[in-house]
C-alpha positions as a printed NumPy array, in Angstrom:
array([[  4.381, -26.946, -12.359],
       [  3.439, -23.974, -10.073],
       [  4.992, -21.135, -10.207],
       [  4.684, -18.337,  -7.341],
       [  4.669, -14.459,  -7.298],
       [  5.053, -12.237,  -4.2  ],
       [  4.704, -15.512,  -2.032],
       [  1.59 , -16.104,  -3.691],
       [  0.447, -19.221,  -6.292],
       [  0.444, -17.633,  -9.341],
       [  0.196, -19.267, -12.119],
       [  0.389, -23.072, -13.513],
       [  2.796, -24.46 , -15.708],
       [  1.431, -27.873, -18.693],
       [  5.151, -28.733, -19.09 ],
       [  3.786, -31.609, -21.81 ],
       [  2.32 , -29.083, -24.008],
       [  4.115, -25.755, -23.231],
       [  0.68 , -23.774, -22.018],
       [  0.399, -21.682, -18.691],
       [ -2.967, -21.142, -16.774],
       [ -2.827, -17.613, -15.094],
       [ -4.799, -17.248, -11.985],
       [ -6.805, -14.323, -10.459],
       [ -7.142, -13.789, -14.665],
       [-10.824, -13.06 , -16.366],
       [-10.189, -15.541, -19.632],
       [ -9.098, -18.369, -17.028],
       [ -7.746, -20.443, -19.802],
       [ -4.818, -22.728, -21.106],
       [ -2.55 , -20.035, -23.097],
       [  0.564, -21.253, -25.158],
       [  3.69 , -19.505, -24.128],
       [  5.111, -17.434, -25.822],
       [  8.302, -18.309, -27.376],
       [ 12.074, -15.928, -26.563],
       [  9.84 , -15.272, -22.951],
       [ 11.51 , -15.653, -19.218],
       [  8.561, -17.539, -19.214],
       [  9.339, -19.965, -21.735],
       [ 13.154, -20.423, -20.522],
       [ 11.858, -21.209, -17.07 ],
       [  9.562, -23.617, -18.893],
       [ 12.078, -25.45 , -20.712],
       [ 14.225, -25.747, -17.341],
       [ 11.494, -27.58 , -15.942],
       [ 10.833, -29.626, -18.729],
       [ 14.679, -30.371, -18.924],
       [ 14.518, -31.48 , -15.341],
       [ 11.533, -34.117, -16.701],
       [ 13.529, -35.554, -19.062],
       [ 16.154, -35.825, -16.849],
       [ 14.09 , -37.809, -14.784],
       [ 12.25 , -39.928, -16.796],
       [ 15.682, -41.284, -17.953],
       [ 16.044, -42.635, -14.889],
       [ 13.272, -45.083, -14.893],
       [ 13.314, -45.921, -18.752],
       [ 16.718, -47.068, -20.548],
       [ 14.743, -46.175, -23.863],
       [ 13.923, -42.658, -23.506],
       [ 17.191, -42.033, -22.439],
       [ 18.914, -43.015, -25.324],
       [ 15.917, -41.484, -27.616],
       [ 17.163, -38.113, -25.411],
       [ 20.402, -37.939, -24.722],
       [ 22.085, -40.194, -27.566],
       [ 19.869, -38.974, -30.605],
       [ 19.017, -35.773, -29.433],
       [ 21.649, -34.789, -27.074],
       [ 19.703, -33.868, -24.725],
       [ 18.433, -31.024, -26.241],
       [ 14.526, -30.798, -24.709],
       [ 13.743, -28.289, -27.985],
       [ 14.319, -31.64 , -30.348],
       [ 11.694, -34.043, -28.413],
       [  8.589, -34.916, -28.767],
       [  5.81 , -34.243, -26.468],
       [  4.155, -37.63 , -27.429],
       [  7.861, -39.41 , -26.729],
       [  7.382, -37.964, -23.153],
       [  3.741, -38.943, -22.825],
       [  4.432, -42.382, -23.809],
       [  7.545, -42.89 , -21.271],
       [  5.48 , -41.53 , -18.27 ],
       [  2.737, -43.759, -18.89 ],
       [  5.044, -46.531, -19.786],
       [  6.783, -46.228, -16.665],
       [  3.665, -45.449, -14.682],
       [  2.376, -48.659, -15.905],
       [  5.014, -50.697, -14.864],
       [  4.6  , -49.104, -11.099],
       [  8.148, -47.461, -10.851],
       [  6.726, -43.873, -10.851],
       [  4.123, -41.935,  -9.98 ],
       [  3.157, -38.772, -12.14 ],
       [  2.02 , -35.353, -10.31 ],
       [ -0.004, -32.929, -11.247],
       [ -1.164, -29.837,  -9.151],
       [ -4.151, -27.432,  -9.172],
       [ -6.789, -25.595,  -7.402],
       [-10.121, -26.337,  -8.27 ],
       [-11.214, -23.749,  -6.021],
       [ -9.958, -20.904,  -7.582],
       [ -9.667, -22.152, -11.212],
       [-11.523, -25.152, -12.79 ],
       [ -9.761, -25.129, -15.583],
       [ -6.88 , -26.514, -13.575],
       [ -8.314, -29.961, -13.076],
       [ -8.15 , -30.303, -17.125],
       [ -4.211, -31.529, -16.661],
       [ -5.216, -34.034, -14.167],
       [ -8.496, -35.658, -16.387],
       [ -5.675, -35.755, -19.372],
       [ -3.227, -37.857, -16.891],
       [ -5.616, -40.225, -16.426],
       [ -6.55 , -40.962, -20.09 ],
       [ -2.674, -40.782, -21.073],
       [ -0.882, -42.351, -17.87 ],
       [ -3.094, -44.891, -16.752],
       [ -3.726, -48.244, -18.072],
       [ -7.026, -49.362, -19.428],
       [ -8.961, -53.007, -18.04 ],
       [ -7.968, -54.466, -21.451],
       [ -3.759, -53.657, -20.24 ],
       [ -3.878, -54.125, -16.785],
       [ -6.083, -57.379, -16.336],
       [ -5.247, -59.146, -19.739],
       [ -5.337, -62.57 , -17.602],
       [ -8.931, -62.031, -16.288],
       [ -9.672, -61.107, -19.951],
       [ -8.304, -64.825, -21.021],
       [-10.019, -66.548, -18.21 ],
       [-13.371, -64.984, -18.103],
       [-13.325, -64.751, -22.258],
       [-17.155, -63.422, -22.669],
       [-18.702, -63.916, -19.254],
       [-19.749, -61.444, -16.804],
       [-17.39 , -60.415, -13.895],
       [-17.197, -57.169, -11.903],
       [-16.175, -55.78 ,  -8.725],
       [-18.978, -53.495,  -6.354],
       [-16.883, -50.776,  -5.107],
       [-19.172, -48.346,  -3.92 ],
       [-22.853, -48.759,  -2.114],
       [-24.853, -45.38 ,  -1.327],
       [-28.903, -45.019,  -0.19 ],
       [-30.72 , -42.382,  -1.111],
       [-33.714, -40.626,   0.03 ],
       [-35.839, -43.268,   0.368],
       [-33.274, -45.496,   1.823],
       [-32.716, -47.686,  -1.314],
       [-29.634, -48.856,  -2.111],
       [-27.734, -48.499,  -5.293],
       [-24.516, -50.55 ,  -5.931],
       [-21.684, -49.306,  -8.092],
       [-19.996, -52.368, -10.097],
       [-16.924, -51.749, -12.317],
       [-17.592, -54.309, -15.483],
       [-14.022, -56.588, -15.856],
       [-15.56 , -58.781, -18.445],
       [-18.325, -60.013, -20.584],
       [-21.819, -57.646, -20.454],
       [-24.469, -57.209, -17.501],
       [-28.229, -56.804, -18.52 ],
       [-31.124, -55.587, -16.92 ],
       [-33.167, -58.076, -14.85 ],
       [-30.45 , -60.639, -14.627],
       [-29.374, -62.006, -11.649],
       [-25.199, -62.479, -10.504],
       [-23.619, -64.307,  -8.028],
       [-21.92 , -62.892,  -5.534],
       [-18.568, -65.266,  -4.748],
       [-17.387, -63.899,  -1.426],
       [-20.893, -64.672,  -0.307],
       [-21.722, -67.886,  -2.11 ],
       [-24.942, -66.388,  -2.681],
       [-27.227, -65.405,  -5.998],
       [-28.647, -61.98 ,  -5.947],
       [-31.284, -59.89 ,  -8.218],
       [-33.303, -59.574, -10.847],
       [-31.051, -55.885, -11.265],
       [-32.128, -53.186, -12.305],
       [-29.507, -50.993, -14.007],
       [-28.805, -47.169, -14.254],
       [-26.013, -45.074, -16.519],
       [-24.757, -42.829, -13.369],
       [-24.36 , -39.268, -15.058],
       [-23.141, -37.404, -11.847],
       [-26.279, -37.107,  -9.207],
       [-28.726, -38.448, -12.483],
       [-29.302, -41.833, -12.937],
       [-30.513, -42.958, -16.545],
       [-31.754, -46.61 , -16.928],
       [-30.264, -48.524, -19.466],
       [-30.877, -52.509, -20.647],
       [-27.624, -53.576, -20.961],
       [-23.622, -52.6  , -20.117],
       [-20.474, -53.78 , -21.195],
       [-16.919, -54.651, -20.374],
       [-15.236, -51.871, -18.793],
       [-18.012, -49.572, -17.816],
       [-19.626, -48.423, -14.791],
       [-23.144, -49.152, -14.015],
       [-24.945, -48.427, -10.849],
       [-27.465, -51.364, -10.167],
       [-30.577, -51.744,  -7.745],
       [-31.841, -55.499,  -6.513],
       [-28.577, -56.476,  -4.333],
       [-29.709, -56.816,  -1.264],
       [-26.744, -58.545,   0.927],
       [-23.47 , -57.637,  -0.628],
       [-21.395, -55.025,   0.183],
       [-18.696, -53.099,  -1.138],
       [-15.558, -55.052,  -1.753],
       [-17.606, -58.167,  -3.501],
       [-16.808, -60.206,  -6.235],
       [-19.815, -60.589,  -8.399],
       [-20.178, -63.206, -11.332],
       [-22.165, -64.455, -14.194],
       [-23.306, -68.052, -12.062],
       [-22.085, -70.004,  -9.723],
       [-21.03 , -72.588, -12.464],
       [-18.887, -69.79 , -14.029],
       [-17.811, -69.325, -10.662],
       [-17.1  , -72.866, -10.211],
       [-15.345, -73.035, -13.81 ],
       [-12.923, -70.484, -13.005],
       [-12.725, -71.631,  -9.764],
       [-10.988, -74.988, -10.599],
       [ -8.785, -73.308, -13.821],
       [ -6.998, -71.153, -10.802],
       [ -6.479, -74.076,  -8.457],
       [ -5.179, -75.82 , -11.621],
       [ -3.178, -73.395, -12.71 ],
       [ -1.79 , -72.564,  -9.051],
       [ -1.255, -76.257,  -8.711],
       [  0.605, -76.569, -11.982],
       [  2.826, -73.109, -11.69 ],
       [  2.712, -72.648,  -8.191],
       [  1.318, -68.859,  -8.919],
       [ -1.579, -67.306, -10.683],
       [  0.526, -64.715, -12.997],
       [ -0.417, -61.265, -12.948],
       [ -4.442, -61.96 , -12.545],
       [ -6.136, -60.004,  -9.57 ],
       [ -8.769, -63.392,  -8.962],
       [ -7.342, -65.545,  -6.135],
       [ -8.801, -68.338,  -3.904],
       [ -9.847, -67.231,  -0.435],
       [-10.239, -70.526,   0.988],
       [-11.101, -68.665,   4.532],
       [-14.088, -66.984,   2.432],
       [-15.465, -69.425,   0.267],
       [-14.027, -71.858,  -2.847],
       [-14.888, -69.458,  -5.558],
       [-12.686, -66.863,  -7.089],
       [-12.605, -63.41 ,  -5.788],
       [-11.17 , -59.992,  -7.183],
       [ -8.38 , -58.585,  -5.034],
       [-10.6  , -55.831,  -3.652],
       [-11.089, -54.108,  -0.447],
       [ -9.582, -55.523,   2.056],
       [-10.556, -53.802,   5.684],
       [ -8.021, -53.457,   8.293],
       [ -8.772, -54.137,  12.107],
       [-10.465, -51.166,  13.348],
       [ -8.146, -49.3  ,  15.981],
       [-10.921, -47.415,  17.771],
       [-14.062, -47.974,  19.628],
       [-17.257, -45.647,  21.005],
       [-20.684, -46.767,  22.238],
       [-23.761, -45.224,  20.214],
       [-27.297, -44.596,  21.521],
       [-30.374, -43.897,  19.513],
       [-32.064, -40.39 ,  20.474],
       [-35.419, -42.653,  22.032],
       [-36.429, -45.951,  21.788],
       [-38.712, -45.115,  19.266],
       [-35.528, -44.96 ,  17.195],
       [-33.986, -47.83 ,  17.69 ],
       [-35.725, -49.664,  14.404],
       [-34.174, -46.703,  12.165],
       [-31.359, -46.572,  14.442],
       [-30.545, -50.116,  13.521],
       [-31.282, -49.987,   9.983],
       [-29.192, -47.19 ,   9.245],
       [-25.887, -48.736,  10.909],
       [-26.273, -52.016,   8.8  ],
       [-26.23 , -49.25 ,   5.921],
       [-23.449, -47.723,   6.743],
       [-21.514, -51.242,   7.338],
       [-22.604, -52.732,   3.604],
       [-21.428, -49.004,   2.226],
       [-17.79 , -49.166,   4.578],
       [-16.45 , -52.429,   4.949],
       [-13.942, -50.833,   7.172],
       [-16.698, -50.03 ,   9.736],
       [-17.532, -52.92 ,  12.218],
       [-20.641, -52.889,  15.08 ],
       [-21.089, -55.524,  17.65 ],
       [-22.793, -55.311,  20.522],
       [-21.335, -55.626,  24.065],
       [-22.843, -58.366,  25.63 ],
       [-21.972, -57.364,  29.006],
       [-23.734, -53.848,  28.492],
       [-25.806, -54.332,  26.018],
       [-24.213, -51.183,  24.183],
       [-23.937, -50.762,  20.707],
       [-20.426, -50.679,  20.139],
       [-18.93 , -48.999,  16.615],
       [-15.49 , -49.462,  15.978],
       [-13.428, -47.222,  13.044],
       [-10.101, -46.771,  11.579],
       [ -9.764, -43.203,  13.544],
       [-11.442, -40.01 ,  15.133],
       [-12.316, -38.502,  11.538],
       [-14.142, -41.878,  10.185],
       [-16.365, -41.777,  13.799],
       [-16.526, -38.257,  12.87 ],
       [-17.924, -38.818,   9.389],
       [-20.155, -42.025,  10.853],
       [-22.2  , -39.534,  12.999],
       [-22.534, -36.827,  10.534],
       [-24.362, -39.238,   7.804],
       [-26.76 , -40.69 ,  11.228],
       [-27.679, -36.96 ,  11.484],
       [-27.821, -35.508,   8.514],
       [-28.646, -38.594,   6.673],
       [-31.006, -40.694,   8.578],
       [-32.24 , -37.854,  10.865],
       [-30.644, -39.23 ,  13.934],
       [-29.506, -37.381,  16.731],
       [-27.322, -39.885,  18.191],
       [-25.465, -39.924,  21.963],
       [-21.698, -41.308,  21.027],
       [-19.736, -42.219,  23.981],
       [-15.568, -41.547,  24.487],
       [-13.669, -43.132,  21.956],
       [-11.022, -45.205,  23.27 ],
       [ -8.318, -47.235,  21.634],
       [ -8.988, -50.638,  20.478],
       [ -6.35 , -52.975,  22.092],
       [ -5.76 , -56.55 ,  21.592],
       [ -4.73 , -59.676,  23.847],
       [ -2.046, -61.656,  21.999],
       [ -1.623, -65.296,  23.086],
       [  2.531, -65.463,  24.064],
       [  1.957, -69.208,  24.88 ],
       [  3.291, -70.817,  21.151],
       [  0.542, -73.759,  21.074],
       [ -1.245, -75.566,  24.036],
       [ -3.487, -78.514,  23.466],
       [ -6.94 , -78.131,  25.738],
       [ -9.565, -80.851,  26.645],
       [-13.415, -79.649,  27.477],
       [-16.709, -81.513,  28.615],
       [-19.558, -80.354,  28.772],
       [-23.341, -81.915,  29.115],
       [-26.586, -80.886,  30.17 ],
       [-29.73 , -83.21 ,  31.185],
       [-32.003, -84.214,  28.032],
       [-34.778, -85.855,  30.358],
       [-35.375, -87.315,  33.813],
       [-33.231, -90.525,  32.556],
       [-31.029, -89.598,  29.942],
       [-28.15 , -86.61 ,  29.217],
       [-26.375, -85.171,  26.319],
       [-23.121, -84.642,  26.281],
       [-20.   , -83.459,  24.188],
       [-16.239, -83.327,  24.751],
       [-13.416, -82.097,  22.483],
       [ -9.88 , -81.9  ,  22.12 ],
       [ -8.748, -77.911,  20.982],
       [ -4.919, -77.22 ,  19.589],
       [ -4.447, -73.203,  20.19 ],
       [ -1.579, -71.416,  18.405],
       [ -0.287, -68.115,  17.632],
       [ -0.033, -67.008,  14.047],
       [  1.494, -64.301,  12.862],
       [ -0.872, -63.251,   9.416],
       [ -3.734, -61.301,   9.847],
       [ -6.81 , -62.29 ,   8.51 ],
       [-10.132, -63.903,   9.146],
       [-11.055, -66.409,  11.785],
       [-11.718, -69.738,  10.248],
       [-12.288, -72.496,  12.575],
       [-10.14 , -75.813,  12.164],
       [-10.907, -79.462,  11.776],
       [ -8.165, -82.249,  11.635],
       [-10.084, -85.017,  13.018],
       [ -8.918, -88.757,  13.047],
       [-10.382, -91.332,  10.789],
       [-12.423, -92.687,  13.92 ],
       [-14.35 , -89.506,  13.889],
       [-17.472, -88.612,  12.211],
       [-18.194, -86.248,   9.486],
       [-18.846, -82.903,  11.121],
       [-22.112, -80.88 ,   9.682],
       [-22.331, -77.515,   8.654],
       [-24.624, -76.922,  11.302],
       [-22.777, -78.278,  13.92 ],
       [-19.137, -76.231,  12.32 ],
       [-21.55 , -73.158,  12.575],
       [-21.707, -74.21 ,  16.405],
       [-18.359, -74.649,  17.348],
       [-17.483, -71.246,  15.497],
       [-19.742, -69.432,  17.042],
       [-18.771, -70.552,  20.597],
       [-14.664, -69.637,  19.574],
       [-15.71 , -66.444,  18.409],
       [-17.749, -65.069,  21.572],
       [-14.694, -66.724,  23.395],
       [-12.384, -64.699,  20.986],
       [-14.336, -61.723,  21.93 ],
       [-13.737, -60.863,  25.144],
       [ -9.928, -61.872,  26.483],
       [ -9.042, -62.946,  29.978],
       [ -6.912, -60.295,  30.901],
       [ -9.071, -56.932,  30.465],
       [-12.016, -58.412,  28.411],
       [-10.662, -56.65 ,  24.672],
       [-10.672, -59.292,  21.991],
       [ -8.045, -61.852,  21.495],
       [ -6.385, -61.67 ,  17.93 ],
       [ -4.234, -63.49 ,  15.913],
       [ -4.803, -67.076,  17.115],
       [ -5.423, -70.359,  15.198],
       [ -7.745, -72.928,  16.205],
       [ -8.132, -76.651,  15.424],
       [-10.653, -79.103,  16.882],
       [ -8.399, -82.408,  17.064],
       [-11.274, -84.279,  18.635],
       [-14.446, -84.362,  18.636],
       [-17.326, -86.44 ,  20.461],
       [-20.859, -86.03 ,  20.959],
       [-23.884, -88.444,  22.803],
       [-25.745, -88.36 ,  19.45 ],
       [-26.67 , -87.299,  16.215],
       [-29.363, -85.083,  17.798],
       [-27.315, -82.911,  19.95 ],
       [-28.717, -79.241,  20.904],
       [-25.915, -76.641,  19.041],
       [-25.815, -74.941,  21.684],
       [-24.174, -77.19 ,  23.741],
       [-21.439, -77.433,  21.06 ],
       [-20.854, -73.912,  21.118],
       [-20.911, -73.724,  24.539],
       [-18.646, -76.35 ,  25.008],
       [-16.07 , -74.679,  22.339],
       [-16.344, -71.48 ,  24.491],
       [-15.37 , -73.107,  27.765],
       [-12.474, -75.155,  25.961],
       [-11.309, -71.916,  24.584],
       [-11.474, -69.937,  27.814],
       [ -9.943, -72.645,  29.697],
       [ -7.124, -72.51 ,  27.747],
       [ -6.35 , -68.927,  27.554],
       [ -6.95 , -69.258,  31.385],
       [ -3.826, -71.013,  31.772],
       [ -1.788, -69.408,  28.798],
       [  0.18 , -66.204,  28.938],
       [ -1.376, -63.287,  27.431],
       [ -0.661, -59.493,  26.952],
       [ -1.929, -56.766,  25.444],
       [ -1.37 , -54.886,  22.245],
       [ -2.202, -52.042,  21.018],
       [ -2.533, -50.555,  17.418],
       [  0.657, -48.937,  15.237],
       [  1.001, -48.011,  12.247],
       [  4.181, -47.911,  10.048],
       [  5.316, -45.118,   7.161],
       [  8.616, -44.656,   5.399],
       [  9.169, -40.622,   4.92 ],
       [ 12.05 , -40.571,   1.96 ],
       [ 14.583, -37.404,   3.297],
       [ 16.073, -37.281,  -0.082],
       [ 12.929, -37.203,  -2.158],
       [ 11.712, -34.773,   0.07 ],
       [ 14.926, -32.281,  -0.153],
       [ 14.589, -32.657,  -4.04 ],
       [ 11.247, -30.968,  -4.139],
       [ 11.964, -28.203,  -1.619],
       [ 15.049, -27.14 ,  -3.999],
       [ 12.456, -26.933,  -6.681]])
């Protein structure tokens, strides 16, 4: 608890182990209080108030205080009140605070390192299902990419289960893709020491992953990945839930299991970016896809109109941050145009069914051609675009290659909307039909056929345009209790 003096912070109250930390002191260190002290009153007051409020949120310690105790905050145990806070922080129905000012005292962080050791659940509590599903095989979660100096990348991965060893290779589930041999590193602050081998629950930074990015599931094989895979869809099947595991099935990503990770909001602002010189523009490039495998959040496209590189970010600050590491990390002086608010087109229209044809001259004799049959609807869930098929029984299997296609064609239509050319969200697409002049077709003309279907429809739908909000519940009573304390 703080406690103030002329206005001024003064001093720091451990209200769990009845020590003060006075600032603006020499010794700048933890001190017991001293017992039949204003101090220690005040200090029991506060620690009263604790109780008081712990009782709220566990039936247990308030009988253990009030009932065999009676209330009297001189008869309990410090350990009683550590192990209520952390059982109700565990359960998620409070939060413990803690304050301090690093700047002016270190020694005032030492409460908040303690929280997290007492208060905070360990993998082994929080994830006991993973535990059971996993059993001794590898799984972890990369939550953090950096580059240094020399541009190389080093990927933070939180261990959930089984052990990671040096020059093995994982596979990356959001991806559907198998990356190493690793190398792996101890992280001690800035200092990296190599190491053969970690284990469950520790954090190990790793070289060798070259294509994922933070947020990524990453385990032991693809079998594994394909074991646990079908156990959830069992098990979700069977219960109609998966419990209280964080893997899940994102069948929009891939049909392997993922870790409930980072999920990246749509971006609600937009700037052009300009190398310094053309010379640049190889660095200038390499140093944005950095900065999009370290910040998921961060998207670039560019404008095909323009031919601008376009960065889009969650707000001023994160452009702000984007163009400090392009300077002072990768030595680029970069031009970054107005930023200007991110809007959407929303289709109003509920569904519409569109027809397209499309063809294009193979020789002097012959032609290819393709036409299809599009069903557009709103949704109302966010998430990634996936591409539809419910095609009759008269139609052929479609190939990847030609799915790829017709994707690619809805998403440039996606991109730019018929109303002000921002990009059209929150729509679902299914290709109900689906005909081609033969097996040999040019993808392009499949994409380019799904982008006029698309367009024609929103041509003849009613649109309008959104723009970004963002919703926050301020609690007037919470906020009147601590301004009376």
């Amino acid at each position: 608890m703080p406690h103030y003096k002329d206005g001024h912070l003064h001093k720091l109250v451990n209200l769990l182990d009845c020590s003060q930390l006075v600032l603006n002191n020499n010794k700048e260190q933890w001190t017991a209080i001293e017992k039949k002290s204003s101090a220690f009153d005040e200090y029991l007051r506060q620690k009263e108030t604790l109780c008081y409020g712990i009782s709220e949120f566990d039936p247990g310690f308030m009988d253990n205080f009030l009932n065999k105790h009676e209330g009297d905050v001189t008869k309990i145990y410090d350990e009683d009140i550590r192990a209520a806070l952390r059982k109700i922080t565990i359960d998620r129905k409070a939060a413990t605070l803690s304050c301090g000012t690093a700047l002016r005292s270190t020694q005032s962080v030492r409460p908040l390192l303690d929280q997290i050791i007492h208060f905070l659940p360990s993998p082994e509590e929080q994830h006991p299902e993973t535990i059971k599903l996993m059993g001794q095989k590898f799984s972890g979660l990369l939550f953090k990419i950096t580059h240094n100096k020399r541009k190389n990348r080093n990927s933070y991965i939180r261990i959930y289960s089984g052990s990671l060893k040096t020059n093995s290779s994982v596979f990356n589930t959001n991806q559907s893709r198998v990356e190493g041999p690793l190398k792996l590193f101890k992280p001690w602050g800035e200092e990296l020491e190599p190491c053969s081998q970690t284990n469950e629950g520790e954090i190990v930074v790793a070289t060798g992953l070259v294509h994922s990015i933070t947020g990524d599931t990453l385990l032991q094989s693809e079998q594994v990945a394909s074991e646990i895979g079908e156990n959830l869809r069992g098990r979700l099947n069977a219960y109609g839930n998966l419990g209280e595991s964080p893997l899940h099935i994102k069948k929009h990503i891939s049909e392997y299991p993922v870790f409930s990770g980072i999920d990246a909001p749509e971006p609600v602002f937009f700037c052009s970016v300009e190398p310094p010189d053309t010379k640049s523009t190889h660095d200038f490039e390499r140093a944005l896809q950095n900065l999009c495998k370290e910040d998921p959040s961060l998207r670039v496209r560019v404008d095909n109109e323009t031919d601008q590189t376009i960065i889009e970010t969650m707000g001023e600050l994160h452009m702000e941050v984007v163009k400090h590491k392009l300077v002072s990390e990768y030595g680029l002086n970069v031009f970054v145009g107005p930023l200007q608010v991110a809007y959407k087109e929303i289709l109003k229209t509920p569904n519409i069914t569109q027809f397209a044809k499309i063809q294009e001259p193979l020789d002097e004799k012959r032609v290819q051609w393709v036409e299809m049959e599009m069903f557009i609807q709103h949704k109302t869930d966010v998430g990634k675009f996936k591409l539809k098929f419910d095609l009759g029984p008269e139609c052929h299997f479609i190939r990847p290659d030609w799915q790829k296609a017709l994707s690619e064609g809805c998403q440039n239509a996606l991109h730019n909307g018929p109303l002000i050319g921002y990009p059209v969200h929150n729509v679902e697409i299914t290709i109900k039909n689906l005909v081609a002049s033969g097996g040999k077709i040019n993808s392009a003309l499949l994409s380019a056929c799904a982008h006029k279907c698309l367009m024609d429809a929103f041509a003849k739908a009613e649109m309008t345009i959104a723009e970004p909000v963002m919703a926050f519940e301020v609690n007037h009573a919470l906020l009147l209790s601590f301004s009376s304390k």
